[in-house]
Short mmCIF file of C-alpha atoms in Angstrom, two decimals:
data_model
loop_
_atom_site.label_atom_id
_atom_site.label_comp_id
_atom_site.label_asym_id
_atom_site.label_seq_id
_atom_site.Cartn_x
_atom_site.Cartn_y
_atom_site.Cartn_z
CA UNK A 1 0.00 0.00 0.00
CA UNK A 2 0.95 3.24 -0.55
CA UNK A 3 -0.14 6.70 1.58
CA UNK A 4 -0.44 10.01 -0.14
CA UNK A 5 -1.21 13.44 1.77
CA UNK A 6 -1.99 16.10 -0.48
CA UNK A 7 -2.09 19.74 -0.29
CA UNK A 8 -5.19 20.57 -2.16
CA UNK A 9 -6.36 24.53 -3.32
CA UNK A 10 -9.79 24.84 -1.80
CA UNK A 11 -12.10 24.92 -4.95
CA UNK A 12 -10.40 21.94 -6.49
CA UNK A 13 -11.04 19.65 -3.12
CA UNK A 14 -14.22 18.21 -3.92
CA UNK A 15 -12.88 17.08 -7.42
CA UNK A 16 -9.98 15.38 -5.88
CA UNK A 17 -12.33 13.47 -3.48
CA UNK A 18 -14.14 12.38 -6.32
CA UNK A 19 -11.25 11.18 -7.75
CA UNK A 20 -10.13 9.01 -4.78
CA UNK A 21 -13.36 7.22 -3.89
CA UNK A 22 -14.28 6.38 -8.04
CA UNK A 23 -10.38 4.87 -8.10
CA UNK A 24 -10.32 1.12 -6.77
CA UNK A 25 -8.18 0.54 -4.50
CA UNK A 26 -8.50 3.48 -2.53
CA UNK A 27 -8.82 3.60 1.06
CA UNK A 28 -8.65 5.72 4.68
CA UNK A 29 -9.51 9.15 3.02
CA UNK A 30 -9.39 12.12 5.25
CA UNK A 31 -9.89 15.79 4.26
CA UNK A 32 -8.72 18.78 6.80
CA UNK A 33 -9.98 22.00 5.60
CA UNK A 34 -8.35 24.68 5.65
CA UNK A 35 -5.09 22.78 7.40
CA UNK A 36 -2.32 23.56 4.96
CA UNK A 37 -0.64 26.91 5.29
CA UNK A 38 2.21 27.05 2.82
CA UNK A 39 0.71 26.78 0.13
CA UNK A 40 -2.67 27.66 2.07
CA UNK A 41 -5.25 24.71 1.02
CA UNK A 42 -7.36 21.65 2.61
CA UNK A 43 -4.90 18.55 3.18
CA UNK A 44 -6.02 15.19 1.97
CA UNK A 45 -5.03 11.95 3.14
CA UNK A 46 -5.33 8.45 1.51
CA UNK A 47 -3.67 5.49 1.05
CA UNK A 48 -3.89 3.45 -2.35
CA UNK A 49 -3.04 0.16 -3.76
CA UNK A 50 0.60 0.04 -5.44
CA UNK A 51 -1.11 -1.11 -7.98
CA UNK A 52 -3.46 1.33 -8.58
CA UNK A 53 -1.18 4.06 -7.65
CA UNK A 54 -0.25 5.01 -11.33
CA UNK A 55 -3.71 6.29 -12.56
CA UNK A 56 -4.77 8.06 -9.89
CA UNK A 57 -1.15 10.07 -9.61
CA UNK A 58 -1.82 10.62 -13.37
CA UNK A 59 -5.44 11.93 -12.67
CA UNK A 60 -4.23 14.41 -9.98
CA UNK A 61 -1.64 15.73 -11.91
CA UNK A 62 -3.75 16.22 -14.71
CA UNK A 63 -5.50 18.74 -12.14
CA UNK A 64 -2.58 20.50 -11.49
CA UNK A 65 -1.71 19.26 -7.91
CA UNK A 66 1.45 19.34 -8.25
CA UNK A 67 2.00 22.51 -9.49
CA UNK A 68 -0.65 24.66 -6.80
CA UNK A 69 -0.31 22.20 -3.85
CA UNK A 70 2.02 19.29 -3.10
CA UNK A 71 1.47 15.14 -3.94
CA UNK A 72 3.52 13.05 -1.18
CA UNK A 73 4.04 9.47 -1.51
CA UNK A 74 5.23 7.02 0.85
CA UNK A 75 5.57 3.08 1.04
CA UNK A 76 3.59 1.39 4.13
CA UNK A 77 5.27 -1.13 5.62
CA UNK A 78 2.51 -2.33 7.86
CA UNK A 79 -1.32 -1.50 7.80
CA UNK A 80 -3.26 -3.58 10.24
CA UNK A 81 -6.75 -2.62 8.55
CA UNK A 82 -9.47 -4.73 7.18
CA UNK A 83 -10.59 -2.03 4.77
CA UNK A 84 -6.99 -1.73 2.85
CA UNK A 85 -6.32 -5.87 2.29
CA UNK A 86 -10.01 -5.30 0.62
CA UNK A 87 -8.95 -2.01 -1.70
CA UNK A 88 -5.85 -4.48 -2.60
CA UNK A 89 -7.71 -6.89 -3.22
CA UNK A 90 -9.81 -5.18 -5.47
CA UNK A 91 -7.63 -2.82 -7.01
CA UNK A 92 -6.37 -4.65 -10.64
CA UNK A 93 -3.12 -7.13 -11.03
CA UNK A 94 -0.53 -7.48 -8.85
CA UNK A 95 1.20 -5.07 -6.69
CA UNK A 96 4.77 -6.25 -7.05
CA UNK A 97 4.19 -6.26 -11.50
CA UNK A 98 2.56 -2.54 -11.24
CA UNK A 99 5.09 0.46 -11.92
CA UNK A 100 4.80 3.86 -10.46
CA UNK A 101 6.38 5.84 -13.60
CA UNK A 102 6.12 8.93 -11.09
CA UNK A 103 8.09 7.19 -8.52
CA UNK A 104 10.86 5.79 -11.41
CA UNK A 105 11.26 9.21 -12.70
CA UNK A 106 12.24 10.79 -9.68
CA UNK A 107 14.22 8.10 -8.22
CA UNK A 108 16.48 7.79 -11.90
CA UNK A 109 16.25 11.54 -11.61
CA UNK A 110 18.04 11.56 -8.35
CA UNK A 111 20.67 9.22 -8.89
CA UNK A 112 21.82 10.38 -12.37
CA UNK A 113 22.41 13.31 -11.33
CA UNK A 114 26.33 13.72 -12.01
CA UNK A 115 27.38 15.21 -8.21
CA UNK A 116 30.56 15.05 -6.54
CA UNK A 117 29.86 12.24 -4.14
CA UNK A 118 28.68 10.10 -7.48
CA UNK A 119 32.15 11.31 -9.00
CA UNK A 120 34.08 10.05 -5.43
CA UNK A 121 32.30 6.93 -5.39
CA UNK A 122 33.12 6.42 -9.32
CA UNK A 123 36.87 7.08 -8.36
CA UNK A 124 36.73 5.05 -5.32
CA UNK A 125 35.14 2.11 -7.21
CA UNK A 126 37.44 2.05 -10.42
CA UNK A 127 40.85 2.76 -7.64
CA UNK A 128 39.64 -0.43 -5.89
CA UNK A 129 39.23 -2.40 -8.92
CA UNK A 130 42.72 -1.04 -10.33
CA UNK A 131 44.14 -2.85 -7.08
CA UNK A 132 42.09 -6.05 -8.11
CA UNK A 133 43.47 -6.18 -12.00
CA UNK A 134 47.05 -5.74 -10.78
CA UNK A 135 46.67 -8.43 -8.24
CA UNK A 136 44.61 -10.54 -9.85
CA UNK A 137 42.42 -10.57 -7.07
CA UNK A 138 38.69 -11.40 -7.74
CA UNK A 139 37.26 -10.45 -4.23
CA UNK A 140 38.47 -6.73 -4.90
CA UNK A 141 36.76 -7.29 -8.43
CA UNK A 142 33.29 -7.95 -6.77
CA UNK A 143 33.67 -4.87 -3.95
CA UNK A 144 34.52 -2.82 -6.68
CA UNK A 145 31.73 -3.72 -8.53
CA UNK A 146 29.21 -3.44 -5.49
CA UNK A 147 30.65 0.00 -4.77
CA UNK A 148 30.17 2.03 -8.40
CA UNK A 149 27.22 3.68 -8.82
CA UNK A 150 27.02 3.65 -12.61
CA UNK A 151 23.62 1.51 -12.45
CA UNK A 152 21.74 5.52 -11.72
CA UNK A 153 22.60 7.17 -14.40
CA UNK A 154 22.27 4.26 -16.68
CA UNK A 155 18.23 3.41 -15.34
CA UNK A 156 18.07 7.04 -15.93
CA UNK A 157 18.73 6.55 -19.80
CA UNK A 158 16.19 3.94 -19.82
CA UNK A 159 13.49 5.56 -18.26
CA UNK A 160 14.37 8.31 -20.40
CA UNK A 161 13.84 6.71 -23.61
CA UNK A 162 10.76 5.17 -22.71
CA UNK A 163 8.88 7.97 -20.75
CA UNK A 164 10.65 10.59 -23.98
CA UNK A 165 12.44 12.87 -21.14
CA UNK A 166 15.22 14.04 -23.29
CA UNK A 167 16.57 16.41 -20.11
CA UNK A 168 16.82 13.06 -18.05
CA UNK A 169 18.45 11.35 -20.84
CA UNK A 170 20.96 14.36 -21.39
CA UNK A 171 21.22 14.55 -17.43
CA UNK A 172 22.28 11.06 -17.17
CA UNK A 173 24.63 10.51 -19.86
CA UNK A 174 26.76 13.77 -18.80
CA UNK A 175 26.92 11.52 -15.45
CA UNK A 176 27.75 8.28 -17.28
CA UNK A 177 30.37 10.13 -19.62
CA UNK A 178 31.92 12.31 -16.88
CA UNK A 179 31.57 9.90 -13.98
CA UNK A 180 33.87 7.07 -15.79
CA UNK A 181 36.15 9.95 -17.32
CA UNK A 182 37.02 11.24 -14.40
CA UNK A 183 36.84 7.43 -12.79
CA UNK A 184 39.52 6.78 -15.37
CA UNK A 185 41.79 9.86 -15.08
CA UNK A 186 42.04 9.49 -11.67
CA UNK A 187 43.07 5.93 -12.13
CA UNK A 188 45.73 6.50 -14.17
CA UNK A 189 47.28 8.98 -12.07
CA UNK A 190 46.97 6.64 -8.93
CA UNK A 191 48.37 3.88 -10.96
CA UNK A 192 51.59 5.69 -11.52
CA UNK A 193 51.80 7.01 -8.19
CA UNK A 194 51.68 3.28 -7.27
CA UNK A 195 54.20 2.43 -9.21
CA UNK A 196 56.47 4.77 -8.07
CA UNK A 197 55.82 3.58 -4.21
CA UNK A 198 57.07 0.07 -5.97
CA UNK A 199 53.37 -1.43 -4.70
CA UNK A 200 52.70 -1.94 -9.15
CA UNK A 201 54.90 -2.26 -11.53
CA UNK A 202 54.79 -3.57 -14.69
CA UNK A 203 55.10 -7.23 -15.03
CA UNK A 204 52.37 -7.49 -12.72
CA UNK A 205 49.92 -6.42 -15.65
CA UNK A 206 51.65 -8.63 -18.28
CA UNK A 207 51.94 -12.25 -15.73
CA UNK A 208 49.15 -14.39 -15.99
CA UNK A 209 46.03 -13.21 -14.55
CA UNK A 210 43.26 -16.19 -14.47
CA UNK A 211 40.67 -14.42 -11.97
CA UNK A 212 40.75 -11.05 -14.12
CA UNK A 213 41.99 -11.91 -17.88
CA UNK A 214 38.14 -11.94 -18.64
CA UNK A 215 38.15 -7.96 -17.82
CA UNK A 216 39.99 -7.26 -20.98
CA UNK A 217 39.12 -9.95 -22.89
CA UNK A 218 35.06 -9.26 -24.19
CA UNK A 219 32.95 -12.33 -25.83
CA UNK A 220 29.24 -12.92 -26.34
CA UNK A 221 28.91 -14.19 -22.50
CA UNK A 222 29.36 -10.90 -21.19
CA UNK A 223 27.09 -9.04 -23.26
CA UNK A 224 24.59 -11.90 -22.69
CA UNK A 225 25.30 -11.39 -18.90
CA UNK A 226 24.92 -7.53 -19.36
CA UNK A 227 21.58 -8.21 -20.98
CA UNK A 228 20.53 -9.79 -17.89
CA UNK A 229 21.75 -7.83 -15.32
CA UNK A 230 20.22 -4.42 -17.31
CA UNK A 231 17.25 -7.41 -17.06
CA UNK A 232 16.99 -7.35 -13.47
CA UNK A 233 18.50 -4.51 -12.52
CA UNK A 234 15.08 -2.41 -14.26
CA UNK A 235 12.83 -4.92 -12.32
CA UNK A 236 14.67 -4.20 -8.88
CA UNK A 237 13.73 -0.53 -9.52
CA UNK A 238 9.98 -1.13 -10.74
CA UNK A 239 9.73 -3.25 -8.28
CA UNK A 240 10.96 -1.93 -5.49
CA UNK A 241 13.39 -4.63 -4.57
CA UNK A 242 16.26 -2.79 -4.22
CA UNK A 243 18.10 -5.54 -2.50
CA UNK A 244 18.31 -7.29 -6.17
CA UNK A 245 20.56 -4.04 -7.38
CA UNK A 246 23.51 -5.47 -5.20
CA UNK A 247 23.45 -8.31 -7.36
CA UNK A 248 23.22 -6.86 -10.84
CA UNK A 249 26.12 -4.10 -9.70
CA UNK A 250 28.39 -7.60 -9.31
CA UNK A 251 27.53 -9.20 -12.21
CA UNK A 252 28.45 -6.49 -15.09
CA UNK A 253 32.27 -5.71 -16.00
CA UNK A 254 31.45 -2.19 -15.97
CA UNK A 255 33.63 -0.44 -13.34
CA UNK A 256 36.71 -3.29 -13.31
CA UNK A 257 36.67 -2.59 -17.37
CA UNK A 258 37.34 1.31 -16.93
CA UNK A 259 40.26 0.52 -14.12
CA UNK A 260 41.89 -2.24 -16.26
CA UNK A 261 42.31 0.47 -19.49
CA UNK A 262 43.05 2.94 -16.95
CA UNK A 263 46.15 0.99 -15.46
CA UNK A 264 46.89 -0.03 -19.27
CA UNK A 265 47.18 3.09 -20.32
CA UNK A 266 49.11 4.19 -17.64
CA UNK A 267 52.03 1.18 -18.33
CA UNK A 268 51.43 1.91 -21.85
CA UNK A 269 49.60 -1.19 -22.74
CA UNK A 270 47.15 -0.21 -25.45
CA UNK A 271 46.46 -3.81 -26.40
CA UNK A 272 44.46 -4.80 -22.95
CA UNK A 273 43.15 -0.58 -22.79
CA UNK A 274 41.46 -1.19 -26.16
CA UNK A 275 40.12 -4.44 -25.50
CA UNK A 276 38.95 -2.97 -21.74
CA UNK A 277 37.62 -0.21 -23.43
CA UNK A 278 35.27 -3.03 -25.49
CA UNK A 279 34.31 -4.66 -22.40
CA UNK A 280 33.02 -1.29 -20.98
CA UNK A 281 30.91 -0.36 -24.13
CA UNK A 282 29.67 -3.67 -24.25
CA UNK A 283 28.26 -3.61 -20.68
CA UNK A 284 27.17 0.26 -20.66
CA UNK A 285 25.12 -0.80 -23.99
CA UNK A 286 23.97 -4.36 -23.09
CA UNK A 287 22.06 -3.26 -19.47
CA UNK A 288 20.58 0.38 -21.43
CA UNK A 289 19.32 -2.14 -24.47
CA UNK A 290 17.56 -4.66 -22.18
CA UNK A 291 16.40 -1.72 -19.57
CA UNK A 292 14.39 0.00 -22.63
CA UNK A 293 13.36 -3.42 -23.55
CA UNK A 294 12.46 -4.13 -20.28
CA UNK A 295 10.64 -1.00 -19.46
CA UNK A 296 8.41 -1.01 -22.61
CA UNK A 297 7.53 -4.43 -21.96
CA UNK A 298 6.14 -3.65 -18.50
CA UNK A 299 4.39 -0.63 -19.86
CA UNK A 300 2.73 -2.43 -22.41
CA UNK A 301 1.81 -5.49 -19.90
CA UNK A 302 0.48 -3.14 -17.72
CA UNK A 303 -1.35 -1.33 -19.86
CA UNK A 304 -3.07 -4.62 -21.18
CA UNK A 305 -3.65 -5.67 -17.86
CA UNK A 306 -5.88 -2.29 -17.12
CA UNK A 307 -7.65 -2.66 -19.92
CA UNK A 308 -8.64 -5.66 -19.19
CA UNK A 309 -9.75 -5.34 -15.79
CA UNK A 310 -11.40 -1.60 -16.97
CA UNK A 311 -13.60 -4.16 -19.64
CA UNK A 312 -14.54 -6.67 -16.92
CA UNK A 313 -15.60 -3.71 -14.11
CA UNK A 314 -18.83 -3.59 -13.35
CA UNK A 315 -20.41 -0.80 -14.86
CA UNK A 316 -21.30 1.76 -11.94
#
């Protein structure tokens, strides 16, 4: 369930209470007149089916809510109440298939936004993962992978293709581009500052590296991997399962790519940079292809889904 309180302008309260009670799965509606102060308006209080979330965000902001008042959403975690396992009940499909496009937007929004703790964690990420290509060293591989934050800006590319927000798509390839350009810059120049404390040098980057060869070496298994991960990683967001994104950000050579060409470049190895540089554009293109695909696909499920419960409604 979700729980919205609204600040409403006082001659457009009655048509948001009509609103509420026609939309199934609506529930607990309160109205205080005359509570709100900044903006001045009645407040209005409901919670709704995730499911049936979507439509009725869409119908308020078609009466300009958001722009003259304020729409606030939050998750319930627990709602001991008779009433809302009946509006869930009735409200159509299934919570965990239904997407709040509203809540996607700003959430993609938010992290693709290129700031400088995105830019410290992209550095961080890609140092870490320079340490685990030079040592061969797979468990630095995986931290480095759970640490990046490159899965933001790329949702935000998705959602920005399917909802046609060219700002967020603009927003969040400035943070993709300049998040792993900086990533990398900064990699090189700690990779020669390394090497000149005599912790790399090298011969470590030429020996044999079974655990991280794979880094700089691209196939069809890791774009069919990236398809997957871009896969699940959409449906952890729609979803709101963010626990799933752990496991997407340690499947997809995104991050370990950009440090292996960084510490390439820095020894001069254009060989493994190039073929590093593959493996990154691989990934980056692999997750954004199956997001879209992804996204569209729930839309369009979604949408099918409404219409057929809308058809099968009792007529009122």
């Amino acid at each position: 369930m979700l729980h919205l309180r609204m600040i409403i302008p006082s001659d457009r309260t009655d048509a948001v209470v009509r609103i509420v009670e026609r939309t199934v799965g609506t529930t607990h509606l309160a109205v205080l007149p005359g509570a709100a102060r900044i903006p001045e308006g009645d407040i209005v209080l409901c919670d709704v089916a995730r499911e049936a979330g979507d439509e009725l965000l869409h119908e308020l902001r078609q009466l300009g809510i958001d722009k003259d008042g304020s729409i606030a959403v939050e998750n319930i975690d627990l709602s001991l109440s008779d009433r809302a396992d009946l509006a869930e009940e009735e409200a159509p499909g299934e919570a965990a298939d239904a997407v709040l496009w509203e809540q996607l937007s700003e959430a993609t929004h938010e992290e693709s936004t290129l700031t400088i703790t995105y830019c410290a964690f992209m550095i961080v990420a890609t140092m870490i993962a320079a340490c685990g290509v030079v040592l061969d060293n797979a468990i630095l591989i995986v931290g480095a992978m759970a640490v990046g934050p490159e899965f933001g800006p790329l949702a935000g590319v998705c959602t920005a293709v399917v909802r046609r927000a060219p700002k967020l798509a603009a927003r969040s390839l400035v943070a993709l581009l300049v998040g792993f350009a900086a990533a990398m810059v900064a990699t090189t120049v700690f990779t020669l500052v390394m090497d000149a404390l005599g912790l790399f040098h090298h011969g470590m980057l030429d020996k044999p590296r079974p655990n991280t060869s794979f880094i700089w070496q691209p196939d069809l298994f890791s774009f069919v991997v990236a398809l997957l991960a871009g896969v699940a990683g959409v449906l952890s967001l729609t979803s709101a399962k963010s626990g799933a994104l752990v496991g997407v950000a340690i499947s997809v050579t995104t991050v370990p790519a950009a440090a292996n060409a960084a510490v390439a470049l820095g020894y001069g190895e254009f060989g493994q940079m190039w073929g590093s540089m593959e493996q990154l554009l691989l990934n980056l293109f692999g997750i954004m292809l199956a997001g879209v695909v992804t996204l569209l696909g729930q839309k369009l499920l979604w949408r099918t889904q409404r219409g057929h419960w809308r058809r099968a409604a009792p007529k009122v």
